[in-house]
Short mmCIF file of C-alpha atoms in Angstrom, two decimals:
data_model
loop_
_atom_site.label_atom_id
_atom_site.label_comp_id
_atom_site.label_asym_id
_atom_site.label_seq_id
_atom_site.Cartn_x
_atom_site.Cartn_y
_atom_site.Cartn_z
CA UNK W 533 36.23 -6.60 -5.21
CA UNK W 534 36.09 -3.26 -6.99
CA UNK W 535 34.73 -0.11 -5.42
CA UNK W 536 32.97 2.96 -6.52
CA UNK W 537 34.33 6.44 -6.26
CA UNK W 538 33.86 9.21 -3.70
CA UNK W 539 34.87 9.43 -0.07
CA UNK W 540 31.47 8.46 1.40
CA UNK W 541 30.29 6.60 -1.64
CA UNK W 542 33.04 3.92 -1.66
CA UNK W 543 30.98 0.81 -1.51
CA UNK W 544 31.40 -2.62 -3.17
CA UNK W 545 30.07 -2.48 -6.70
CA UNK W 546 28.40 -5.89 -6.44
CA UNK W 547 25.19 -6.32 -4.48
CA UNK W 548 25.51 -8.38 -1.35
CA UNK W 549 23.18 -11.43 -1.06
CA UNK W 550 20.42 -9.63 0.92
CA UNK W 551 20.31 -6.80 -1.64
CA UNK W 552 20.30 -9.33 -4.51
CA UNK W 553 17.31 -11.06 -2.95
CA UNK W 554 15.33 -7.77 -2.60
CA UNK W 555 16.19 -6.82 -6.18
CA UNK W 556 15.44 -10.08 -7.96
CA UNK W 557 12.38 -11.11 -5.89
CA UNK W 558 10.51 -8.24 -7.58
CA UNK W 559 9.41 -10.53 -10.32
CA UNK W 560 6.54 -10.89 -7.84
CA UNK W 561 5.05 -7.38 -7.54
CA UNK W 562 4.01 -8.14 -3.95
CA UNK W 563 7.62 -8.08 -3.03
CA UNK W 564 8.64 -4.69 -4.37
CA UNK W 565 10.95 -2.91 -1.97
CA UNK W 566 10.48 0.89 -2.19
CA UNK W 567 11.28 2.99 0.90
CA UNK W 568 9.33 6.34 0.99
CA UNK W 569 10.65 9.18 3.10
CA UNK W 570 8.03 11.87 3.61
CA UNK W 571 9.26 15.19 5.03
CA UNK W 572 6.69 17.78 6.00
CA UNK W 573 8.05 21.33 5.41
CA UNK W 574 6.94 24.58 6.99
CA UNK W 575 7.07 26.35 3.65
CA UNK W 576 7.93 25.78 -0.03
CA UNK W 577 11.70 25.30 -0.53
CA UNK W 578 13.70 27.27 -3.02
CA UNK W 579 13.69 25.05 -6.22
CA UNK W 580 17.12 26.08 -7.47
CA UNK W 581 18.65 25.19 -4.11
CA UNK W 582 16.82 21.83 -4.19
CA UNK W 583 18.26 21.05 -7.54
CA UNK W 584 21.78 22.18 -6.44
CA UNK W 585 21.76 20.04 -3.28
CA UNK W 586 20.69 16.95 -5.23
CA UNK W 587 23.30 17.55 -7.86
CA UNK W 588 25.94 17.75 -5.15
CA UNK W 589 24.63 14.64 -3.31
CA UNK W 590 24.69 12.54 -6.43
CA UNK W 591 28.29 13.51 -6.97
CA UNK W 592 29.30 12.81 -3.36
CA UNK W 593 27.50 9.46 -3.25
CA UNK W 594 28.01 7.88 -6.67
CA UNK W 595 25.53 5.10 -5.86
CA UNK W 596 22.82 7.65 -6.59
CA UNK W 597 24.12 7.81 -10.17
CA UNK W 598 24.38 4.03 -10.63
CA UNK W 599 21.98 1.56 -12.04
CA UNK W 600 21.79 -2.17 -11.46
CA UNK W 601 23.40 -4.44 -14.13
CA UNK W 602 22.57 -8.09 -14.25
CA UNK W 603 25.10 -10.63 -15.57
CA UNK W 604 24.13 -12.47 -18.71
CA UNK W 605 21.42 -15.06 -17.92
CA UNK W 606 21.37 -13.91 -14.31
CA UNK W 607 24.41 -16.20 -13.75
CA UNK W 608 26.19 -14.27 -11.12
CA UNK W 609 25.67 -11.21 -8.86
CA UNK W 610 24.01 -7.98 -9.85
CA UNK W 611 26.42 -5.02 -9.82
CA UNK W 612 26.10 -1.27 -9.51
CA UNK W 613 27.52 0.47 -12.53
CA UNK W 614 27.53 4.10 -13.65
CA UNK W 615 24.44 5.15 -15.58
CA UNK W 616 25.95 6.71 -18.76
CA UNK W 617 22.72 8.60 -19.44
CA UNK W 618 22.17 9.90 -15.89
CA UNK W 619 20.17 13.13 -15.83
CA UNK W 620 18.90 14.60 -12.67
CA UNK W 621 15.40 15.70 -14.10
CA UNK W 622 14.64 11.97 -14.57
CA UNK W 623 14.77 11.60 -10.84
CA UNK W 624 13.80 14.96 -9.32
CA UNK W 625 10.48 16.76 -9.98
CA UNK W 626 7.90 18.92 -8.43
CA UNK W 627 4.16 19.29 -8.47
CA UNK W 628 1.45 21.33 -6.89
CA UNK W 629 -1.79 19.92 -5.61
CA UNK W 630 -4.85 21.31 -7.37
CA UNK W 631 -6.51 22.59 -4.23
CA UNK W 632 -5.32 23.15 -0.69
CA UNK W 633 -4.28 19.63 -0.02
CA UNK W 634 -4.55 18.09 3.42
CA UNK W 635 -2.61 15.36 5.23
CA UNK W 636 -4.72 12.57 3.78
CA UNK W 637 -4.09 13.76 0.17
CA UNK W 638 -0.37 13.85 0.85
CA UNK W 639 -0.31 10.35 2.31
CA UNK W 640 -2.28 9.04 -0.64
CA UNK W 641 0.18 10.69 -3.05
CA UNK W 642 3.16 9.14 -1.26
CA UNK W 643 1.44 5.69 -1.30
CA UNK W 644 0.73 6.05 -5.02
CA UNK W 645 4.47 6.55 -5.59
CA UNK W 646 5.29 3.40 -3.68
CA UNK W 647 2.98 1.44 -5.94
CA UNK W 648 4.76 2.52 -9.14
CA UNK W 649 7.76 0.21 -10.01
CA UNK W 650 11.16 1.71 -10.67
CA UNK W 651 12.66 1.96 -14.15
CA UNK W 652 15.29 -0.82 -13.71
CA UNK W 653 17.49 0.72 -16.39
CA UNK W 654 18.11 3.77 -14.25
CA UNK W 655 19.25 4.49 -10.75
CA UNK W 656 16.40 3.32 -8.52
CA UNK W 657 15.38 6.53 -6.74
CA UNK W 658 13.27 9.55 -7.31
CA UNK W 659 12.26 12.66 -5.34
CA UNK W 660 9.44 15.17 -5.53
CA UNK W 661 8.72 18.56 -4.02
CA UNK W 662 4.97 18.91 -3.36
CA UNK W 663 3.59 22.46 -2.84
CA UNK W 664 0.02 23.83 -2.35
CA UNK W 665 -0.64 22.12 0.98
CA UNK W 666 -2.75 23.58 3.76
CA UNK W 667 -1.31 26.44 5.63
CA UNK W 668 1.30 27.22 2.93
CA UNK W 669 3.22 24.11 3.80
CA UNK W 670 5.06 21.81 1.37
CA UNK W 671 6.48 18.32 1.40
CA UNK W 672 9.56 16.40 0.16
CA UNK W 673 8.98 12.81 -0.89
CA UNK W 674 11.98 10.64 -1.54
CA UNK W 675 11.50 7.13 -2.98
CA UNK W 676 14.50 4.81 -2.86
CA UNK W 677 14.85 1.12 -3.56
CA UNK W 678 15.74 -0.77 -0.38
CA UNK W 679 18.78 -2.31 -2.19
CA UNK W 680 20.32 1.16 -2.18
CA UNK W 681 20.26 1.65 1.56
CA UNK W 682 18.52 0.56 4.81
CA UNK W 683 16.86 2.98 7.22
CA UNK W 684 20.13 4.22 8.81
CA UNK W 685 21.84 4.49 5.38
CA UNK W 686 18.98 6.64 4.12
CA UNK W 687 19.33 8.90 7.20
CA UNK W 688 23.02 9.29 6.29
CA UNK W 689 22.14 10.26 2.70
CA UNK W 690 19.39 12.66 3.80
CA UNK W 691 21.82 14.49 6.06
CA UNK W 692 23.69 15.51 2.86
CA UNK W 693 20.52 16.93 1.40
CA UNK W 694 19.59 18.73 4.58
CA UNK W 695 21.18 21.67 6.34
CA UNK W 696 21.30 22.77 9.95
CA UNK W 697 20.35 26.35 9.05
CA UNK W 698 17.69 27.95 6.90
CA UNK W 699 20.17 30.25 5.09
CA UNK W 700 21.99 29.13 1.94
CA UNK W 701 25.39 27.48 2.42
CA UNK W 702 27.85 26.55 -0.32
CA UNK W 703 28.60 22.88 -0.87
CA UNK W 704 32.27 21.87 -1.38
CA UNK W 705 33.16 21.10 -4.92
CA UNK W 706 33.05 17.49 -5.95
CA UNK W 707 33.82 16.10 -9.42
CA UNK W 708 31.18 14.34 -11.45
CA UNK W 709 31.49 10.50 -10.98
CA UNK W 710 32.58 8.33 -13.86
CA UNK W 711 29.90 7.53 -16.43
CA UNK W 712 31.56 4.42 -17.76
CA UNK W 713 31.08 0.92 -16.48
CA UNK W 714 31.30 -2.73 -17.68
CA UNK W 715 28.83 -4.22 -20.16
CA UNK W 716 26.57 -7.11 -19.29
CA UNK W 717 28.92 -9.53 -21.08
CA UNK W 718 31.99 -7.98 -19.47
CA UNK W 719 30.52 -8.32 -16.03
CA UNK W 720 29.66 -11.97 -16.69
CA UNK W 721 33.17 -12.78 -17.89
CA UNK W 722 34.75 -10.98 -14.90
CA UNK W 723 32.62 -12.79 -12.40
CA UNK W 724 33.13 -16.16 -14.01
CA UNK W 725 36.90 -15.68 -14.10
CA UNK W 726 37.02 -14.64 -10.51
CA UNK W 727 34.96 -17.69 -9.53
CA UNK W 728 37.41 -19.96 -11.31
CA UNK W 729 40.47 -18.29 -9.85
CA UNK W 730 38.98 -18.45 -6.37
CA UNK W 731 38.37 -22.29 -6.41
CA UNK W 732 41.84 -23.15 -5.04
CA UNK W 733 41.52 -20.61 -2.23
CA UNK W 734 38.01 -21.79 -1.30
CA UNK W 735 39.13 -25.42 -1.40
CA UNK W 736 42.12 -24.65 0.81
CA UNK W 737 39.78 -22.88 3.27
CA UNK W 738 37.47 -25.96 3.39
CA UNK W 739 40.43 -28.29 3.93
CA UNK W 740 41.86 -26.04 6.67
CA UNK W 741 38.45 -25.82 8.42
CA UNK W 742 38.02 -29.53 8.15
CA UNK W 743 41.40 -30.20 9.61
CA UNK W 744 40.69 -27.81 12.47
CA UNK W 745 37.38 -29.46 13.21
CA UNK W 746 38.99 -32.83 13.12
CA UNK W 747 41.68 -31.71 15.58
CA UNK W 748 39.12 -30.41 18.04
CA UNK W 749 37.11 -33.61 17.77
CA UNK W 750 40.20 -35.59 18.68
CA UNK W 751 41.33 -33.35 21.56
CA UNK W 752 37.89 -32.18 22.89
CA UNK W 753 35.25 -34.48 21.45
CA UNK W 754 32.36 -33.79 23.86
CA UNK W 755 32.86 -30.04 23.92
CA UNK W 756 33.17 -29.87 20.15
CA UNK W 757 30.02 -31.85 19.52
CA UNK W 758 28.11 -29.87 22.14
CA UNK W 759 29.35 -26.56 20.75
CA UNK W 760 28.39 -27.56 17.21
CA UNK W 761 25.03 -28.75 18.25
CA UNK W 762 24.32 -25.43 20.06
CA UNK W 763 25.43 -23.46 17.03
CA UNK W 764 23.32 -25.55 14.64
CA UNK W 765 20.28 -25.20 16.90
CA UNK W 766 20.72 -21.42 17.16
CA UNK W 767 21.14 -21.15 13.36
CA UNK W 768 18.05 -23.13 12.68
CA UNK W 769 16.01 -21.00 15.16
CA UNK W 770 17.26 -17.80 13.51
CA UNK W 771 16.72 -18.98 9.92
CA UNK W 772 13.29 -20.62 10.37
CA UNK W 773 11.85 -18.74 13.28
CA UNK W 774 8.85 -19.78 15.38
CA UNK W 775 5.86 -21.33 13.74
CA UNK W 776 2.96 -18.87 14.53
CA UNK W 777 -0.42 -19.29 12.80
CA UNK W 778 -1.40 -16.25 10.77
CA UNK W 779 -4.06 -14.22 12.45
CA UNK W 780 -7.50 -15.15 10.87
CA UNK W 781 -8.40 -11.45 11.08
CA UNK W 782 -5.40 -10.40 8.94
CA UNK W 783 -5.30 -13.11 6.36
CA UNK W 784 -6.08 -11.07 3.29
CA UNK W 785 -3.22 -9.93 0.98
CA UNK W 786 -3.17 -7.62 -2.06
CA UNK W 787 -0.96 -5.33 -4.10
CA UNK W 788 -2.57 -2.21 -2.62
CA UNK W 789 -0.84 -0.09 0.01
CA UNK W 790 -2.23 2.59 2.42
CA UNK W 791 -0.10 4.99 4.46
CA UNK W 792 -0.98 6.27 7.86
CA UNK W 793 1.09 8.38 10.33
CA UNK W 794 0.96 9.60 13.87
CA UNK W 795 3.22 11.53 16.28
CA UNK W 796 4.38 10.43 19.72
CA UNK W 797 6.35 12.43 22.35
CA UNK W 798 9.88 10.87 22.33
CA UNK W 799 10.72 11.81 25.91
CA UNK W 800 7.40 10.39 27.26
CA UNK W 801 7.85 7.11 25.41
CA UNK W 802 11.34 6.74 26.81
CA UNK W 803 10.12 7.56 30.35
CA UNK W 804 7.28 5.03 29.98
CA UNK W 805 9.73 2.29 29.00
CA UNK W 806 11.94 3.06 31.94
CA UNK W 807 9.02 3.16 34.39
CA UNK W 808 8.21 -0.47 33.35
CA UNK W 809 11.77 -1.59 33.47
CA UNK W 810 12.32 -1.45 29.68
CA UNK W 811 13.73 0.70 26.90
CA UNK W 812 12.28 3.01 24.28
CA UNK W 813 12.15 0.11 21.83
CA UNK W 814 10.34 -2.07 24.41
CA UNK W 815 7.75 0.64 24.98
CA UNK W 816 7.33 1.16 21.16
CA UNK W 817 6.74 -2.56 20.50
CA UNK W 818 4.42 -2.83 23.46
CA UNK W 819 2.36 0.09 22.06
CA UNK W 820 2.06 -1.59 18.67
CA UNK W 821 0.96 -4.87 20.24
CA UNK W 822 -1.50 -2.99 22.40
CA UNK W 823 -2.99 -1.52 19.25
CA UNK W 824 -3.11 -4.91 17.60
CA UNK W 825 -4.77 -6.40 20.66
CA UNK W 826 -7.45 -3.70 20.57
CA UNK W 827 -8.00 -4.10 16.82
CA UNK W 828 -8.43 -7.89 17.24
CA UNK W 829 -10.77 -7.37 20.26
CA UNK W 830 -12.84 -5.00 18.12
CA UNK W 831 -13.59 -7.63 15.42
CA UNK W 832 -13.27 -10.94 17.31
CA UNK W 833 -10.98 -13.10 19.39
CA UNK W 834 -7.48 -12.03 20.45
CA UNK W 835 -4.80 -14.56 19.51
CA UNK W 836 -2.24 -15.37 22.18
CA UNK W 837 0.64 -14.51 19.82
CA UNK W 838 1.26 -12.67 16.54
CA UNK W 839 3.98 -13.46 13.97
CA UNK W 840 6.28 -10.50 14.07
CA UNK W 841 9.40 -9.53 12.19
CA UNK W 842 11.97 -6.98 13.24
CA UNK W 843 15.29 -5.86 11.68
CA UNK W 844 18.36 -5.53 13.91
CA UNK W 845 21.00 -3.02 13.04
CA UNK W 846 24.44 -4.55 12.33
CA UNK W 847 26.07 -1.36 10.94
CA UNK W 848 29.64 -0.53 12.13
CA UNK W 849 31.02 2.93 12.46
CA UNK W 850 33.44 2.29 9.57
CA UNK W 851 30.81 1.05 7.16
CA UNK W 852 30.29 3.35 4.18
CA UNK W 853 27.25 5.55 3.60
CA UNK W 854 24.22 3.72 2.36
CA UNK W 855 24.10 0.01 1.78
CA UNK W 856 22.27 -2.54 3.89
CA UNK W 857 23.59 -3.65 7.24
CA UNK W 858 20.84 -5.39 9.18
CA UNK W 859 19.73 -8.83 10.35
CA UNK W 860 16.21 -10.01 10.06
CA UNK W 861 14.59 -11.58 13.14
CA UNK W 862 11.22 -13.18 13.59
CA UNK W 863 9.42 -14.10 16.83
CA UNK W 864 6.06 -14.83 18.42
CA UNK W 865 4.94 -11.46 19.84
CA UNK W 866 2.64 -11.67 22.89
CA UNK W 867 -0.91 -10.31 22.57
CA UNK W 868 -2.29 -11.84 25.72
CA UNK W 869 -1.08 -9.13 28.09
CA UNK W 870 -3.79 -6.56 28.84
CA UNK W 871 -1.57 -4.71 31.30
CA UNK W 872 0.93 -2.46 29.45
CA UNK W 873 3.59 -2.94 32.17
CA UNK W 874 3.40 -6.65 31.83
CA UNK W 875 3.44 -6.35 28.01
CA UNK W 876 6.57 -4.17 28.06
CA UNK W 877 8.35 -6.71 30.31
CA UNK W 878 7.12 -9.63 28.27
CA UNK W 879 8.15 -8.19 24.88
CA UNK W 880 11.53 -7.15 26.37
CA UNK W 881 12.15 -10.79 27.38
CA UNK W 882 11.06 -12.12 24.00
CA UNK W 883 13.29 -9.62 22.06
CA UNK W 884 16.20 -10.20 24.45
CA UNK W 885 15.95 -13.95 23.93
CA UNK W 886 15.68 -13.56 20.16
CA UNK W 887 18.56 -11.12 19.68
CA UNK W 888 20.70 -12.90 22.29
CA UNK W 889 20.84 -16.05 20.24
CA UNK W 890 24.28 -17.16 19.27
CA UNK W 891 23.17 -16.81 15.67
CA UNK W 892 21.00 -13.81 15.13
CA UNK W 893 21.15 -13.24 11.41
CA UNK W 894 19.31 -16.27 10.13
CA UNK W 895 18.51 -14.49 6.89
CA UNK W 896 22.17 -13.67 6.43
CA UNK W 897 23.01 -17.36 6.72
CA UNK W 898 20.72 -18.45 3.98
CA UNK W 899 20.77 -15.36 1.79
CA UNK W 900 23.83 -16.52 -0.25
CA UNK W 901 21.99 -19.67 -1.11
CA UNK W 902 18.70 -17.98 -1.92
CA UNK W 903 20.32 -15.19 -3.96
CA UNK W 904 21.59 -17.60 -6.64
CA UNK W 905 18.11 -19.16 -7.26
CA UNK W 906 16.16 -18.25 -10.38
CA UNK W 907 14.14 -15.16 -9.52
CA UNK W 908 10.69 -16.85 -9.77
CA UNK W 909 11.79 -19.51 -7.30
CA UNK W 910 13.44 -16.93 -5.03
CA UNK W 911 10.26 -14.89 -5.01
CA UNK W 912 8.19 -17.93 -4.18
CA UNK W 913 10.39 -18.86 -1.16
CA UNK W 914 10.90 -15.30 0.01
CA UNK W 915 7.21 -14.38 -0.43
CA UNK W 916 6.15 -17.47 1.54
CA UNK W 917 8.35 -16.41 4.45
CA UNK W 918 7.60 -12.68 4.67
CA UNK W 919 3.83 -13.03 3.94
CA UNK W 920 3.51 -14.99 7.15
CA UNK W 921 4.36 -11.91 9.22
CA UNK W 922 1.27 -10.11 10.52
CA UNK W 923 3.31 -7.28 11.94
CA UNK W 924 6.76 -5.89 11.07
CA UNK W 925 8.33 -3.14 13.07
CA UNK W 926 11.44 -0.98 12.82
CA UNK W 927 13.01 1.74 15.00
CA UNK W 928 15.44 4.20 13.31
CA UNK W 929 17.20 7.04 14.89
CA UNK W 930 16.62 10.19 12.78
CA UNK W 931 17.56 13.83 13.00
CA UNK W 932 18.33 15.13 16.49
CA UNK W 933 18.51 18.82 15.74
CA UNK W 934 16.72 21.27 13.44
CA UNK W 935 16.95 20.39 9.78
CA UNK W 936 16.23 22.41 6.64
CA UNK W 937 15.80 21.67 2.96
CA UNK W 938 16.64 24.60 0.68
CA UNK W 939 15.34 27.18 3.17
CA UNK W 940 12.31 25.18 4.44
CA UNK W 941 12.31 23.67 7.85
CA UNK W 942 11.53 19.94 8.14
CA UNK W 943 8.89 19.75 10.89
CA UNK W 944 8.20 16.03 10.62
CA UNK W 945 9.89 13.07 8.84
CA UNK W 946 8.26 9.75 8.28
CA UNK W 947 9.86 6.61 6.83
CA UNK W 948 7.43 4.24 5.12
CA UNK W 949 9.13 0.88 4.73
CA UNK W 950 8.18 -1.75 2.11
CA UNK W 951 5.68 -4.40 3.00
CA UNK W 952 6.85 -7.64 1.34
CA UNK W 953 3.62 -9.58 1.52
CA UNK W 954 2.79 -9.05 5.17
CA UNK W 955 -0.13 -7.31 6.86
CA UNK W 956 1.49 -4.13 8.08
CA UNK W 957 4.92 -2.58 8.51
CA UNK W 958 5.35 0.19 11.10
CA UNK W 959 8.47 2.34 11.44
CA UNK W 960 9.40 4.71 14.20
CA UNK W 961 11.82 7.49 13.24
CA UNK W 962 12.90 10.00 15.86
CA UNK W 963 12.83 13.61 14.68
CA UNK W 964 13.90 16.08 17.35
CA UNK W 965 11.72 15.47 20.35
CA UNK W 966 9.00 13.56 18.29
CA UNK W 967 8.59 10.02 17.27
CA UNK W 968 7.26 10.01 13.75
CA UNK W 969 5.42 6.71 13.33
CA UNK W 970 4.90 5.66 9.71
CA UNK W 971 2.40 2.82 9.00
CA UNK W 972 2.46 0.86 5.71
CA UNK W 973 -0.56 -1.41 5.60
CA UNK W 974 -2.25 -3.77 3.12
CA UNK W 975 -5.99 -2.79 3.13
CA UNK W 976 -6.90 -6.40 2.23
CA UNK W 977 -5.41 -7.37 5.68
CA UNK W 978 -6.27 -4.27 7.67
CA UNK W 979 -9.77 -3.87 6.27
CA UNK W 980 -10.72 -0.91 8.52
CA UNK W 981 -7.66 1.45 8.46
CA UNK W 982 -9.37 4.21 10.41
CA UNK W 983 -10.27 1.83 13.26
CA UNK W 984 -6.74 0.43 13.16
CA UNK W 985 -5.18 3.85 13.54
CA UNK W 986 -7.62 4.67 16.44
CA UNK W 987 -6.58 1.42 18.10
CA UNK W 988 -2.92 2.10 17.47
CA UNK W 989 -3.23 5.55 19.10
CA UNK W 990 -4.92 3.94 22.08
CA UNK W 991 -2.08 1.48 22.33
CA UNK W 992 0.45 4.34 22.54
CA UNK W 993 -1.74 6.21 24.99
CA UNK W 994 -1.87 3.39 27.50
CA UNK W 995 1.90 2.99 27.33
CA UNK W 996 2.54 6.76 27.55
CA UNK W 997 0.34 6.86 30.65
CA UNK W 998 3.05 4.96 32.47
CA UNK W 999 5.49 7.88 32.14
CA UNK W 1000 5.88 10.04 35.33
CA UNK W 1001 4.31 13.45 34.95
CA UNK W 1002 6.85 15.99 33.64
#
């Protein structure tokens, strides 16, 4: 498999099955996969330094100068190839709000960017500096297609754009990446040839595996059958997940998106988790479920469980910058616990049981099969699965120390993840001593966003109350 150029940008040029699914499923606009990073800055950054840092980052991570090329007739795997016409102004811009813009205006601007599809003939990312906010503040909004990188991959890329000091520092020289790549026909021929050449190797592998299985059946028949049955059962549970009825309150779905955000003390949330015998993630999930419980109680009955999805990080230290390295899990999240301590312990056990399965990455198992389907059929299957989730949650470790963008300090950083047909996606990103909680919701499902945010805050407050006084 060929690779791109650049020390930190050396990634396989072909999309993996998971990235292929996210890219091709967008024939259904509900399944678009933009990730929006919203950084709140204490002042307007220096524009020339912003341009220089992005120019350098696109040289150091060639993926940012690559577009997606589909083989002829979609027979094969999409590949990342250099964009021969790459021009930074097509991806980086700035604007000033007409009057002293507040937080709501900024969130709405970011949400409007998420609703606009990418130009699929160019590298799928764009960034914008927004000035004119209240108090002389500014913002940096980065929009990236999920196929480029997952949450941790984006944090890695952002570290290249950010600095640990406010003063200007020179970037090391790095040559401009290659602008030449294969044509659509050339990619098709290459993949077809590789598939034909690989047939003997794959056949030998199947024969070898079959011989090994036959040998184990002869020497250890009961153990082999039992082991195979356990593996199959775990794989089915991971791939299919529990059958949880969709909440009647959250049934609506639309193409609209609304962004909300709130801040939580990182140390207090960790302490609350420990006080109840859990972790930061357990406390975070329990707070979300507490908010969901309150929102349901506000408008009607509280279901015993909620269909919930959560990605699990599978990234290794040696994995290159960017890319996607995660496993998707799905479980029945408990809403019946009124006591936050009981809820933390309950959700901890549910997550431990789910992530402790012999096979965790059920999506990874079936992704190679789904990725080769015609895009409309892929979107139908994928949308049917993800739209069943009433809540999706993610927890990403962000910046631990002070961070600056072209002379402006980043005081908050929120990661709004895509919402592929579900009711709401909530992401926690740590930033210094603060948890920045970014909420992407479908207003057709969450019909009273203000009430939902109020209930979400109350869910965090009841969990944070468990933390010992500091």
